[in-house]
XYZ file of C-alpha atoms in Angstrom:
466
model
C -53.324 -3.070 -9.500
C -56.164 -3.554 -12.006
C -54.891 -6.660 -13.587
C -55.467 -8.382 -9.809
C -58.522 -9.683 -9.267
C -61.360 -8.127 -6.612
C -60.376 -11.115 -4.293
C -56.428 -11.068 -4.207
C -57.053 -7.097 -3.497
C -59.287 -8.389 -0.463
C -56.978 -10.728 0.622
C -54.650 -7.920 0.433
C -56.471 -5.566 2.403
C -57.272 -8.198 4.802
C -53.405 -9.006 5.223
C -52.920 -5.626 5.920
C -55.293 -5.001 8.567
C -54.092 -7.660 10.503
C -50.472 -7.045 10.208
C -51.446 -3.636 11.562
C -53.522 -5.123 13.978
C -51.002 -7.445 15.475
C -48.289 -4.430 15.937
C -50.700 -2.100 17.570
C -52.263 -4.893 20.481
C -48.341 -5.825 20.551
C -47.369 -2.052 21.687
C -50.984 -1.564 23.441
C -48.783 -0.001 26.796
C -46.484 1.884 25.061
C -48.211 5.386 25.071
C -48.679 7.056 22.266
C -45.388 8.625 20.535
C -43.686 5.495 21.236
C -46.752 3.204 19.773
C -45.869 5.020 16.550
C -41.796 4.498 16.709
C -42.597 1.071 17.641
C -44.928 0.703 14.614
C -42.670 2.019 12.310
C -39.773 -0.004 13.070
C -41.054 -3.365 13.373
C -43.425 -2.118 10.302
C -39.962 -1.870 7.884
C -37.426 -3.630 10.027
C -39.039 -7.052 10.782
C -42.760 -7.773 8.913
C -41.896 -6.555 5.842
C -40.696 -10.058 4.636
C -43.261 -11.718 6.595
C -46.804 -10.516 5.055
C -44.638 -10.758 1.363
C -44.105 -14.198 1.850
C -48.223 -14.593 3.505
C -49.209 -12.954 0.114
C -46.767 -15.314 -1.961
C -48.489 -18.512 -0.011
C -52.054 -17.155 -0.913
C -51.627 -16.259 -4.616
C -50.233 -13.121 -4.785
C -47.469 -12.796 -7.063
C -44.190 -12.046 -5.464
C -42.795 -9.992 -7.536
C -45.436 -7.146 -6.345
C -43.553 -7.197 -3.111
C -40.356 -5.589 -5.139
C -41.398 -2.321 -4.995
C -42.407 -2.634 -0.875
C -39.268 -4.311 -0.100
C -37.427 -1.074 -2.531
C -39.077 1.262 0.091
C -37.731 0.218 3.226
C -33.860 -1.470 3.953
C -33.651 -5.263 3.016
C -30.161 -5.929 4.794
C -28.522 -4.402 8.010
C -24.927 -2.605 7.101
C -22.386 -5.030 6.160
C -19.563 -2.587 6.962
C -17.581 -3.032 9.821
C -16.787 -0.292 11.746
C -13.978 -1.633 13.480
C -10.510 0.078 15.309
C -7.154 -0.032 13.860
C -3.997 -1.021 14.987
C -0.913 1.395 13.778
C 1.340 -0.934 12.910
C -1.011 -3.195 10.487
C -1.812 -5.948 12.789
C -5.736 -6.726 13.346
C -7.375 -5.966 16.588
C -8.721 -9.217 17.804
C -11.903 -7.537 19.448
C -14.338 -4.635 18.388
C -14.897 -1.811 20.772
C -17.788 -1.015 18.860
C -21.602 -1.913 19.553
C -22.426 -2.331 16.005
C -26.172 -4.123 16.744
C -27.383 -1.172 18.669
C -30.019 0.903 16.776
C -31.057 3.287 19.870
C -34.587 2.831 18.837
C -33.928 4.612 15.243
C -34.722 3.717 11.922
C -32.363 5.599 9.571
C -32.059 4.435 6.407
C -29.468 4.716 3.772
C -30.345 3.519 0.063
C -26.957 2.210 -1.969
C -27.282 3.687 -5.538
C -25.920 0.228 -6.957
C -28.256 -2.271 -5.767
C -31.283 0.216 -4.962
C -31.208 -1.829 -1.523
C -31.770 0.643 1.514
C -30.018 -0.515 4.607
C -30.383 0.495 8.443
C -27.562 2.544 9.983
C -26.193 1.673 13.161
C -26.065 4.246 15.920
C -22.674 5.111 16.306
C -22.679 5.993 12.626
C -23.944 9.823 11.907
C -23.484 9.967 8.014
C -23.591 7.316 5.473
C -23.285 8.559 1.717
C -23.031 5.825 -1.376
C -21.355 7.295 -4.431
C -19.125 4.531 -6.684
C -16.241 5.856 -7.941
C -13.470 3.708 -9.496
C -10.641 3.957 -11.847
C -11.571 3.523 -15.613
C -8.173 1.060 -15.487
C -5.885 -0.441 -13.678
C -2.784 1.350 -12.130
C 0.233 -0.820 -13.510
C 3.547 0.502 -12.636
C 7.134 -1.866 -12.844
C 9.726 -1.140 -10.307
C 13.693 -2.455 -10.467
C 14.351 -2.802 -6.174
C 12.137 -4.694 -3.699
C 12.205 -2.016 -1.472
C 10.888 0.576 -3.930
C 7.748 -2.058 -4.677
C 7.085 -2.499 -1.393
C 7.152 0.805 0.000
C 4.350 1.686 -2.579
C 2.018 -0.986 -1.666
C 2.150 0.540 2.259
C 1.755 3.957 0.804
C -1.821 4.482 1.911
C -1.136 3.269 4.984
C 1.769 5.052 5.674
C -0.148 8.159 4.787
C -2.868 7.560 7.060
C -1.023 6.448 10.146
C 3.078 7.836 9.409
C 4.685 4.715 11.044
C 7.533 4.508 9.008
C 8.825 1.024 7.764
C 7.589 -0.198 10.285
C 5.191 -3.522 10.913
C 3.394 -5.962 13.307
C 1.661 -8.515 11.545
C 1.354 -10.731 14.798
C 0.139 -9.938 17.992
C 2.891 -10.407 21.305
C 1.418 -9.140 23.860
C -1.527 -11.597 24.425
C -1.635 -14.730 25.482
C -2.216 -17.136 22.233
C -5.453 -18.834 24.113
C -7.553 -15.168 23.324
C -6.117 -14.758 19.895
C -8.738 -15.544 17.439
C -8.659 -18.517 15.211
C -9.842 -16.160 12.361
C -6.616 -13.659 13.070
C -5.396 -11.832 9.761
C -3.105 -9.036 9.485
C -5.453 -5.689 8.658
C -2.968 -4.669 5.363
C -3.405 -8.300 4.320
C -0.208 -9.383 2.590
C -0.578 -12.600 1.149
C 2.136 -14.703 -0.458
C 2.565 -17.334 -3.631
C 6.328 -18.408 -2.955
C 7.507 -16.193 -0.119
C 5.074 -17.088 3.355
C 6.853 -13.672 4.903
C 7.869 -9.756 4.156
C 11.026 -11.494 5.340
C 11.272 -14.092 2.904
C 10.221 -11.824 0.657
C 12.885 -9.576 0.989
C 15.722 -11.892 1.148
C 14.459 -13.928 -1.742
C 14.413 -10.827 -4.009
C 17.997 -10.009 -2.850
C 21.007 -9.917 -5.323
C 18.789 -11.012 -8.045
C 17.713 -9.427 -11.492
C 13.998 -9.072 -11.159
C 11.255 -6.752 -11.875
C 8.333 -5.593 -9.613
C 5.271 -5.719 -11.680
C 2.859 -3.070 -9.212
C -1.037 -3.325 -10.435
C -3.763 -1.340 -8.832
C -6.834 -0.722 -8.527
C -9.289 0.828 -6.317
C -13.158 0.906 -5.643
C -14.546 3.626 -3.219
C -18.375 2.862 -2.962
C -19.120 5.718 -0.337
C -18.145 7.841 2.655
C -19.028 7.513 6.142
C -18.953 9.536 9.282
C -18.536 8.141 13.009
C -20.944 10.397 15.697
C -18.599 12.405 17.740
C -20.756 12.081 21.005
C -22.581 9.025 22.705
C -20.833 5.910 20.817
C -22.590 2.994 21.914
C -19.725 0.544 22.958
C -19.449 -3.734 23.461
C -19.877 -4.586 27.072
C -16.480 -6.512 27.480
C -15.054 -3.249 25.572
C -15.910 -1.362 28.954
C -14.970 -4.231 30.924
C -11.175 -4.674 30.319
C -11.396 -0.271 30.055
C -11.944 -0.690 34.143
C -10.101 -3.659 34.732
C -6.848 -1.489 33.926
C -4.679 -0.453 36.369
C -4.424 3.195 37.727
C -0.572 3.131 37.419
C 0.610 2.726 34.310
C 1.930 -0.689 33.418
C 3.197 -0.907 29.857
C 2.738 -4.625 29.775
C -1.297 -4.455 30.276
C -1.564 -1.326 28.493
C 0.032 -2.771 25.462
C -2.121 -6.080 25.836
C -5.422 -3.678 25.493
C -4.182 -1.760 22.605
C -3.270 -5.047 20.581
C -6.480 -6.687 21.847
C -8.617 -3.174 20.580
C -5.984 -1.236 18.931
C -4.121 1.872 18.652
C -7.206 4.119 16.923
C -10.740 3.968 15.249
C -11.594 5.512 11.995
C -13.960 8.530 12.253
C -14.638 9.002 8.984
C -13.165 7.778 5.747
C -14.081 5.976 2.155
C -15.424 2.078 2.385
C -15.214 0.205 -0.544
C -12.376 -1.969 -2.012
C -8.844 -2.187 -2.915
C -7.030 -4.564 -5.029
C -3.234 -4.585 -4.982
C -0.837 -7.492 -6.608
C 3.080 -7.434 -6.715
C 4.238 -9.648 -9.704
C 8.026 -10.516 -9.011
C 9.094 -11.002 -12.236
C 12.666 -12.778 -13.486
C 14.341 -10.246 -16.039
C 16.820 -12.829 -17.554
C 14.180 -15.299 -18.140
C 12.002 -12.225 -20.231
C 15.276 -11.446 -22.192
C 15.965 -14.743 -22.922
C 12.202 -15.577 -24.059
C 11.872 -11.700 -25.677
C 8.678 -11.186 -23.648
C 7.906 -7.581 -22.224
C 6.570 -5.950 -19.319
C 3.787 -4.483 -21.527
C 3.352 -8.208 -22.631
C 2.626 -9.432 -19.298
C 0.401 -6.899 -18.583
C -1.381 -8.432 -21.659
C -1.418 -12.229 -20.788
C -2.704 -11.527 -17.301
C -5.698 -8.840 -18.903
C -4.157 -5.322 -17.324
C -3.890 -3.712 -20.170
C -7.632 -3.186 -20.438
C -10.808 -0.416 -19.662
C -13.139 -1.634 -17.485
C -16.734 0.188 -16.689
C -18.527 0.426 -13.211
C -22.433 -0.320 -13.904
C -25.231 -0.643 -10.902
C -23.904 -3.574 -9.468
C -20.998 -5.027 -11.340
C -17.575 -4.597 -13.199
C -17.346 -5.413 -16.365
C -14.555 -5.890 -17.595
C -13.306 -7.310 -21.544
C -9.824 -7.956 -21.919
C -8.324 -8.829 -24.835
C -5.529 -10.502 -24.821
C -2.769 -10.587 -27.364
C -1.645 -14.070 -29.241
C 1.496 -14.399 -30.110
C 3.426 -12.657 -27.160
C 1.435 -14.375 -24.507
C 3.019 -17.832 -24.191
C 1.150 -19.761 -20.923
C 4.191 -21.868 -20.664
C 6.397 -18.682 -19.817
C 3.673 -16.270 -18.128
C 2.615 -18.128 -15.435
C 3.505 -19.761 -12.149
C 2.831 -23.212 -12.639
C 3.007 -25.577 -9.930
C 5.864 -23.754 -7.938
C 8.448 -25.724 -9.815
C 8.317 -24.629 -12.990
C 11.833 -24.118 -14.464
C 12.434 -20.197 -15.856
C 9.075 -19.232 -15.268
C 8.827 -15.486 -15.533
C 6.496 -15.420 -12.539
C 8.877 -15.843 -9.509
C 6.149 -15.380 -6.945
C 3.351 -12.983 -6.633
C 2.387 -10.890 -3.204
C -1.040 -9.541 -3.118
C -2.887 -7.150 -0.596
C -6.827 -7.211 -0.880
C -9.436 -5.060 0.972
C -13.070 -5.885 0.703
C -14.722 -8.382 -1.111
C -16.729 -11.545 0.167
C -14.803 -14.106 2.034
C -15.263 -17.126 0.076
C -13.513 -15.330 -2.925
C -10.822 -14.047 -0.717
C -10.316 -17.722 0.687
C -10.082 -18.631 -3.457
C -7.209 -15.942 -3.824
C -5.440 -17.360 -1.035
C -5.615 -20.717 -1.901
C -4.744 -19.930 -5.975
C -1.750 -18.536 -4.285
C -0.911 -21.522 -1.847
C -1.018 -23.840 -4.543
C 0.732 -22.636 -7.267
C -2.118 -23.630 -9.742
C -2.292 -20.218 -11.763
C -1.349 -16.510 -11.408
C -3.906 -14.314 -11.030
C -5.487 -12.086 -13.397
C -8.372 -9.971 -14.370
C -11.023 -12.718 -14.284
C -10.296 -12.760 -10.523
C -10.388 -9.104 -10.693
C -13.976 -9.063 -11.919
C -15.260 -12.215 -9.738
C -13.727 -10.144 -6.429
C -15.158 -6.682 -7.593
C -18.571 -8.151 -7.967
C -18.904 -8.733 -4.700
C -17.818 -5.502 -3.286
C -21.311 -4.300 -2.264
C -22.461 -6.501 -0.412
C -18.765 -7.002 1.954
C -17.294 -3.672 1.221
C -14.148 -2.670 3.794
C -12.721 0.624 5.122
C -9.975 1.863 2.251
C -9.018 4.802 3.762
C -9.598 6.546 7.128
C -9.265 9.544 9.197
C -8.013 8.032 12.407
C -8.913 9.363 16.016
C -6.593 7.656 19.140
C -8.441 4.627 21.214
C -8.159 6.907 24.172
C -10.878 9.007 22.881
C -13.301 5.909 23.622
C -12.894 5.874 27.422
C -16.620 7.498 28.864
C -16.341 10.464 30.501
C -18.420 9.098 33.048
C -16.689 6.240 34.106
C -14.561 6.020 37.070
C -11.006 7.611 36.858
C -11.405 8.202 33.142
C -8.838 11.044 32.943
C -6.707 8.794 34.514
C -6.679 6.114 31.989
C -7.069 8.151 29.028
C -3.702 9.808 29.772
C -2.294 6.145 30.180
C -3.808 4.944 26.920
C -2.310 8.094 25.337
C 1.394 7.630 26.845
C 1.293 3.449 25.986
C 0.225 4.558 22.222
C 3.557 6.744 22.542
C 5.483 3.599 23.670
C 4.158 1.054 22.011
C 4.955 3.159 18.554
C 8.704 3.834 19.937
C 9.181 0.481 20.761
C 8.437 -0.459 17.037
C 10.122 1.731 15.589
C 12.929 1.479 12.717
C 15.118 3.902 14.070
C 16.103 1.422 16.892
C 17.633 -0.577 13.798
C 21.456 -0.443 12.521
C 21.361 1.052 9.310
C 21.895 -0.740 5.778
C 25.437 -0.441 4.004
C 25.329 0.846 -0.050
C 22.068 2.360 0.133
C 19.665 -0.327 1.875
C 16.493 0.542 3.201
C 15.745 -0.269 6.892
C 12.145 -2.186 7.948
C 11.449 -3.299 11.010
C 9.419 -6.368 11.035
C 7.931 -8.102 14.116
C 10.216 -6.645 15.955
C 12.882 -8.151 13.590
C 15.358 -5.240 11.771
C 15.135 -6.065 8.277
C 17.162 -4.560 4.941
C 15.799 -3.931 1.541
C 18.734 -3.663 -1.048
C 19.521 -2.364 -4.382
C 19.763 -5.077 -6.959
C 23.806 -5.581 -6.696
C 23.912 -6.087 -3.563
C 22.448 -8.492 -1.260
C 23.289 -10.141 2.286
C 21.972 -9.277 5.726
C 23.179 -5.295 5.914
C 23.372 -5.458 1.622
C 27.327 -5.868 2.625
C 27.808 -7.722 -0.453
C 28.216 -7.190 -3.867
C 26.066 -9.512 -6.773
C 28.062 -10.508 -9.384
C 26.839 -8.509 -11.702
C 28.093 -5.833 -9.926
C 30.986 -6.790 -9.224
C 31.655 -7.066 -13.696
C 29.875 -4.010 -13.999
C 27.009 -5.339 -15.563
């Protein structure tokens, strides 16, 4: 501090004592141990910004208040710790009190931004360690069904449901289903507004599933095994069910809080886009799978630094022809680009709203540059990737009243509400179709020559042995 002068250093030591005097006449009746908790947390939890910005208004220059504000947590954890539904749909409430610190300060410091941020309670360990893939994962597939099935293949893994999804709640009433409501996998659609539109769109044509991929895993966290703090109206509807089981109520709380929580897992990001590509229209214009990877900037390296991807593609001249390698305004005429379906985890929300609305509109595909712009923003809205789930039943206090009673019940309508979506209640598919069961709709995925309802019919391409 010796380029300050002797009176900003007394105007600093003067800030000081009275910041310290205001907490301690503030926690006068607090007896001793819990004086000093009390000091400490409202010390690095709430003044901190307050005597930097005193200092700032009398001279001092803020930039001194960097390293204080390194120190001790800027920003409360932006994860959410949330619970999961099974089948993919979004619980519309948290069981989870979030806000509740018990009194404790822990502190985690994110190696990106050098930002320390206060743990909630229910959270026991919180480690930050980015690790990403060096490139993306681009793969090309020749059936819809084949595509698909590999963009639910961590969620299959975590949860084995089978082909089976709920993007829409049923079971309560539309007045308590939030405005905000988004399915948890997050599909989102250029051309197609459906899986099932999807699917029959893509049947009995020649196309190719363009599959890019790419994943962000900023840390690993641990949920505390005993004591979870949990949201008021959480407990609330947990007593107002009944003793005997009724599916119908049952099945209302698990799609109001859903089916499990995570316990653990990896937060962080993940970036998947489905490029439905027309094969006769890349004949006919001699253009490549490797040369769309090019146009759109896949083909490239990118590098994880503190707080940013960077990423320089380089795209290639004369095979990249904007006219053909694009969407255009959903009316183009033998685009290549039939329609693009895109699941994203993570990521702030206005950037997610300016996927989405890219995608509603037609105006461009997207490509790397939106990459980099949603990747960027990763630390400070970073989502749960991949999780160790632990059944909602495990939530229900051991204290409260009847609790063995309605933990068996929440166990047995997890068991029913499963069976009752499940594909194997489905016909199956004729000449090697894939069942899905959709909102309760049985859907089939076919093989390129065939297409129809139950793939029951040949293309014509198949039928001349082309």
């Amino acid at each position: 501090m010796s380029h300050l002068s002797k009176g900003k250093l007394a105007l600093f030591k003067v800030n000081i004592f009275r910041l310290f005097s205001y907490i301690s006449w503030s926690s006068y009746n607090k007896g001793f141990v819990c004086w000093l908790a009390y000091l400490w947390c409202m010390c690095v939890c709430v003044c901190l910004s307050h005597f930097c910005l005193s200092f700032h208004q009398n001279g001092w220059p803020l930039d001194s208040c960097t390293l204080l504000q390194k120190i001790v947590f800027k920003n409360l954890i932006t994860i959410c710790f949330l619970s999961i539904n099974i089948l993919g749909m979004k619980p519309q409430a948290n069981p989870f009190y979030n806000e509740f610190y018990n009194g404790v300060c822990n502190r985690v410091r994110d190696g990106n931004s050098g930002i320390y941020y206060r743990m909630p309670w229910n959270v026991a360990v919180l480690n930050y360690e980015t690790r990403g893939a060096k490139n993306f994962r681009a793969e090309y597939y020749e059936d819809q069904v084949t595509s698909l099935k590999e963009m639910l293949s961590d969620t299959h893994k975590s949860f084995k449901a089978g082909l089976s999804l709920k993007m829409s709640p049923t079971e309560i009433p539309k007045s308590k289903i939030s405005m905000s409501f988004d399915s948890n996998i997050g599909f989102t659609f250029n051309n197609s507004n459906s899986i099932s539109n999807f699917l029959r769109k893509s049947k009995g044509k020649k196309q190719l599933f363009l599959h890019v991929k790419s994943r962000i895993e900023l840390g690993t966290f641990r949920m505390r095994t005993r004591d979870l703090r949990l949201n008021d109206w959480f407990l609330d509807d947990l007593k107002e069910l009944p003793l005997t089981y009724d599916k119908g109520e049952y099945f209302k709380f698990l799609e109001m809080y859903g089916t499990h929580y995570a316990r653990s897992g990896t937060f962080g990001g993940k970036y998947e886009l489905l490029y439905v590509l027309d094969s006769e229209t890349m004949k006919k214009e001699d253009v490549t799978i490797t040369d769309v990877k090019s146009c759109l900037g896949y083909n490239v390296d990118f590098g994880l630094t503190v707080s940013v991807v960077q990423v320089k593609p380089s795209l290639s001249g004369d095979k990249c022809k904007p006219n053909r390698v694009k969407l255009g305004n959903g009316k183009t005429e033998n685009a290549i680009i039939n329609d693009v379906v895109t699941i994203v985890q993570g990521g702030k929300t206005a950037v997610l709203v300016k996927l989405k609305e890219k995608l509603s509109t037609g105006s461009r595909v997207i490509d790397v540059e939106d990459y980099v712009q949603w990747a960027a923003t990763l630390p400070d809205a970073p989502a749960i990737i991949s999780q160790e789930p632990s059944p909602i039943s495990e939530l229900v206090p051991l204290k409260m009243p009847d609790s063995t009673i309605k933990k068996r019940n929440l166990e047995r309508a997890v068991k029913d509400y499963i069976a009752e979506n499940n594909v194997r209640k489905c016909q199956p598919c004729q000449n090697g179709g894939t069942v899905l069961l959709i909102n309760g709709q049985c859907e089939c995925g076919c093989t390129p020559y065939f297409k129809g309802e139950a793939c029951q019919i040949r293309t014509v391409a198949s039928a001349k042995g082309v």
